[in-house]
PDB file of C-alpha atoms in Angstrom:
ATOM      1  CA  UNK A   1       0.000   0.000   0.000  1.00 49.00           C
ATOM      2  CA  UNK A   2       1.195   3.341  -1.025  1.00 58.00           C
ATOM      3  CA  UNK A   3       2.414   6.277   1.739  1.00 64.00           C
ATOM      4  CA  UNK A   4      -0.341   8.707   1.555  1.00 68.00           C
ATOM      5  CA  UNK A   5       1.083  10.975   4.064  1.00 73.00           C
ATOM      6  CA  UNK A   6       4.827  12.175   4.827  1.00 71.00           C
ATOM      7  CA  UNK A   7       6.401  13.339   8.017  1.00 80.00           C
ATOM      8  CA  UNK A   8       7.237  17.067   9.063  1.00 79.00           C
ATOM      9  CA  UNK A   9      10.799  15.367   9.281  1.00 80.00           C
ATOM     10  CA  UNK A  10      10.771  13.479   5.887  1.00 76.00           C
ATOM     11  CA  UNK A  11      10.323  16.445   4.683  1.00 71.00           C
ATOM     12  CA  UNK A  12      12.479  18.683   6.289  1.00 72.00           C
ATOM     13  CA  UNK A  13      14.719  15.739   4.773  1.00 71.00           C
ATOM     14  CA  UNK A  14      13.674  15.731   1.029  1.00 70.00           C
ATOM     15  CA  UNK A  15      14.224  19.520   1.370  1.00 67.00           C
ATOM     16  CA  UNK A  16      17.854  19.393   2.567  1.00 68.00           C
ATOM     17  CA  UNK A  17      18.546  16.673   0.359  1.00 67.00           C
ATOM     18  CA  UNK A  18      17.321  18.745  -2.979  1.00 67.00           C
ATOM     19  CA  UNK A  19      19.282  22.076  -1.550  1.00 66.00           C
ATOM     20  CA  UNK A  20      22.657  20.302  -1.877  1.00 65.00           C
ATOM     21  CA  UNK A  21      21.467  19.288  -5.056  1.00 68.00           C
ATOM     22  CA  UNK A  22      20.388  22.363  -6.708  1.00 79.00           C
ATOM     23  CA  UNK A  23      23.463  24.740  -5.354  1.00 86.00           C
ATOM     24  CA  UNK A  24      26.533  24.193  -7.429  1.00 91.00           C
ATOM     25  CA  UNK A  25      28.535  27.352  -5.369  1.00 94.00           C
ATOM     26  CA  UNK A  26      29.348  26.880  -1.630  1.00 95.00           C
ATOM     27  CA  UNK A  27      30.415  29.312   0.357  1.00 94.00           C
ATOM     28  CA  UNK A  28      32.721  28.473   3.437  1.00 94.00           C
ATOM     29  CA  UNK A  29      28.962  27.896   5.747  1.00 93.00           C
ATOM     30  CA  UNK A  30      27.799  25.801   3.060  1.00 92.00           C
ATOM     31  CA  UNK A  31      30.902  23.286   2.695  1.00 93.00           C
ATOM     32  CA  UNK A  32      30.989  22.988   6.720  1.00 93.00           C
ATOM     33  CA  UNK A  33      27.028  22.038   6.581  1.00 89.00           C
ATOM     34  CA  UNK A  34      27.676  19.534   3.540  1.00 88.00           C
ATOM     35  CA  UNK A  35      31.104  17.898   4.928  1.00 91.00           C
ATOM     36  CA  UNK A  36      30.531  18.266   8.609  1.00 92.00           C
ATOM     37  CA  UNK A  37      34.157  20.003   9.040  1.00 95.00           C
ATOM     38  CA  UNK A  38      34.896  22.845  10.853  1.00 96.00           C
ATOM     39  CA  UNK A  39      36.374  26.461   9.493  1.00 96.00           C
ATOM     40  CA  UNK A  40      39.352  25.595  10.662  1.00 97.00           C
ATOM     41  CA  UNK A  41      39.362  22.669   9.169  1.00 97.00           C
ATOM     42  CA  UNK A  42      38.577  24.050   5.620  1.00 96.00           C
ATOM     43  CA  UNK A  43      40.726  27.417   6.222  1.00 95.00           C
ATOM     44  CA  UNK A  44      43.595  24.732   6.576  1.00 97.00           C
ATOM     45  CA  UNK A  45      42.706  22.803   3.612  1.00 96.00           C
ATOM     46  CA  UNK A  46      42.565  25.531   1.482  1.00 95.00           C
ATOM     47  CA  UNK A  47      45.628  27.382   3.007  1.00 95.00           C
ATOM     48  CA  UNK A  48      48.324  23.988   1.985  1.00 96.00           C
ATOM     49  CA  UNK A  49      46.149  23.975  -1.474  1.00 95.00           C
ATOM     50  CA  UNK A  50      44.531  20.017  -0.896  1.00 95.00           C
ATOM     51  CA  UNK A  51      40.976  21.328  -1.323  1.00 96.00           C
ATOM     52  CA  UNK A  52      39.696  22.989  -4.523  1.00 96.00           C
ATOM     53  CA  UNK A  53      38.258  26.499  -4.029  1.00 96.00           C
ATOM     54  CA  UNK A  54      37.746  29.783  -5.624  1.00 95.00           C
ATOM     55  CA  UNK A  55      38.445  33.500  -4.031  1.00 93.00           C
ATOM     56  CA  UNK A  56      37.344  35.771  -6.538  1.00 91.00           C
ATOM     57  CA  UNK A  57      37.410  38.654  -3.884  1.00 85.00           C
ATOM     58  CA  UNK A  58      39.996  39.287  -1.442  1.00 81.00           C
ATOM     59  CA  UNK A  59      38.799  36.691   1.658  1.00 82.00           C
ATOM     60  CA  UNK A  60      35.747  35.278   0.134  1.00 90.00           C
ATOM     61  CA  UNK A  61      36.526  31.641  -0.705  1.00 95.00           C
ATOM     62  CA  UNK A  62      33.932  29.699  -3.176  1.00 96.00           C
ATOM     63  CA  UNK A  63      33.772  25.867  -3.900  1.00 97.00           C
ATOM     64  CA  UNK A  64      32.451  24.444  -6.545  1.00 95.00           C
ATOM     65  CA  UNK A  65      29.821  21.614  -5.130  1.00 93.00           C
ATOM     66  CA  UNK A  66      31.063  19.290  -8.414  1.00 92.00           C
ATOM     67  CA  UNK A  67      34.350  19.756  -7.753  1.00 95.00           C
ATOM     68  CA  UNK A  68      34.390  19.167  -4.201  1.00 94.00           C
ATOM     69  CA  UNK A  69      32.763  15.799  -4.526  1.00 91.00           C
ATOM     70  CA  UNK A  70      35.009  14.632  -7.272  1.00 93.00           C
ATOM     71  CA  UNK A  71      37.860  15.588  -4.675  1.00 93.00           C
ATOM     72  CA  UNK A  72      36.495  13.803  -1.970  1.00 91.00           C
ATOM     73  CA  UNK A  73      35.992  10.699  -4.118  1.00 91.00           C
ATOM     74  CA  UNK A  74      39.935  10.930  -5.439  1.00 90.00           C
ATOM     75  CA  UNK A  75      41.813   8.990  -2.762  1.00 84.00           C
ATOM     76  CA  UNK A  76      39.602   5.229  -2.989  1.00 82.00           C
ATOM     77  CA  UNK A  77      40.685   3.031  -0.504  1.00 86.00           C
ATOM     78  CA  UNK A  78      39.985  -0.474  -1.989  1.00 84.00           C
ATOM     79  CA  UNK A  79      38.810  -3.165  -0.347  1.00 91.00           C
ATOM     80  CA  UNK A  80      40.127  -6.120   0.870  1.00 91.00           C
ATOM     81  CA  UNK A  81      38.242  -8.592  -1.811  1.00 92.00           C
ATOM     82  CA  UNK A  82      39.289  -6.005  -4.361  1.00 88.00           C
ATOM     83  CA  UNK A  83      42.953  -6.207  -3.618  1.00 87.00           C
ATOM     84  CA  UNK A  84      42.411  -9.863  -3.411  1.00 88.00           C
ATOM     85  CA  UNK A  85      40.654  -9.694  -6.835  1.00 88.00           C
ATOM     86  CA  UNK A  86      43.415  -7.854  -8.437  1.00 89.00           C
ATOM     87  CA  UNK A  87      46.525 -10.311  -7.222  1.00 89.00           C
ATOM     88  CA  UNK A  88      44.326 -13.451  -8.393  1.00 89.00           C
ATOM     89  CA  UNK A  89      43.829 -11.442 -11.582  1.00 88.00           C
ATOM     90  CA  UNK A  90      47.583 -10.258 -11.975  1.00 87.00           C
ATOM     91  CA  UNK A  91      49.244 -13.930 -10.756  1.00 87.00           C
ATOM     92  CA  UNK A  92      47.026 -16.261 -13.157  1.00 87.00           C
ATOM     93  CA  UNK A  93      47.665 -13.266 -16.327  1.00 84.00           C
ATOM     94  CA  UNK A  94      51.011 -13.611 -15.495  1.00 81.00           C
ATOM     95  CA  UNK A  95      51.426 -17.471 -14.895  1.00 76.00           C
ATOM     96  CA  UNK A  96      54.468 -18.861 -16.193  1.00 65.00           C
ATOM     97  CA  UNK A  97      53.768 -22.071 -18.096  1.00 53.00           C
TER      98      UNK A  97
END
């Protein structure tokens, strides 16, 4: 059967969810609500160059929502069945006969 009703919190929830969505710029308050990390945090990132950003005016800083979330997905960590899928694929491609 079909939901014919959704929660004040649900919604609050769709609503957040489409926000991060729709904005492409952050500004430093929007990057610490979508990552969680603090302005220090960020101000440090962005001070050794690791994070991608934008200051088109002297101490604004801008991030581009695509571009953050490509960074963040750079450094993959793989698995332990994936490593173990890659040796077995390397040791039988290279298999002496």
């Amino acid at each position: 059967m079909s939901k014919l009703f959704i929660t004040a919190e649900e919604l609050k929830s769709i609503f957040r969810d489409s926000f991060w969505v729709q904005k492409r710029v952050f500004n430093l308050k929007d990057l610490m609500n979508y990552t969680g990390w603090s302005d220090k945090n960020i101000y440090r990132l962005t001070s050794l160059n690791l994070i991608p950003f934008n200051k088109p005016t002297k101490g604004s800083l801008f991030f581009d929502r695509l571009e953050i979330e490509e960074w963040l997905l750079s450094n993959h960590s793989p698995t332990d069945q994936q490593v173990d899928d890659l040796v077995s694929k390397h040791l039988s491609k290279n298999k002496k006969a």
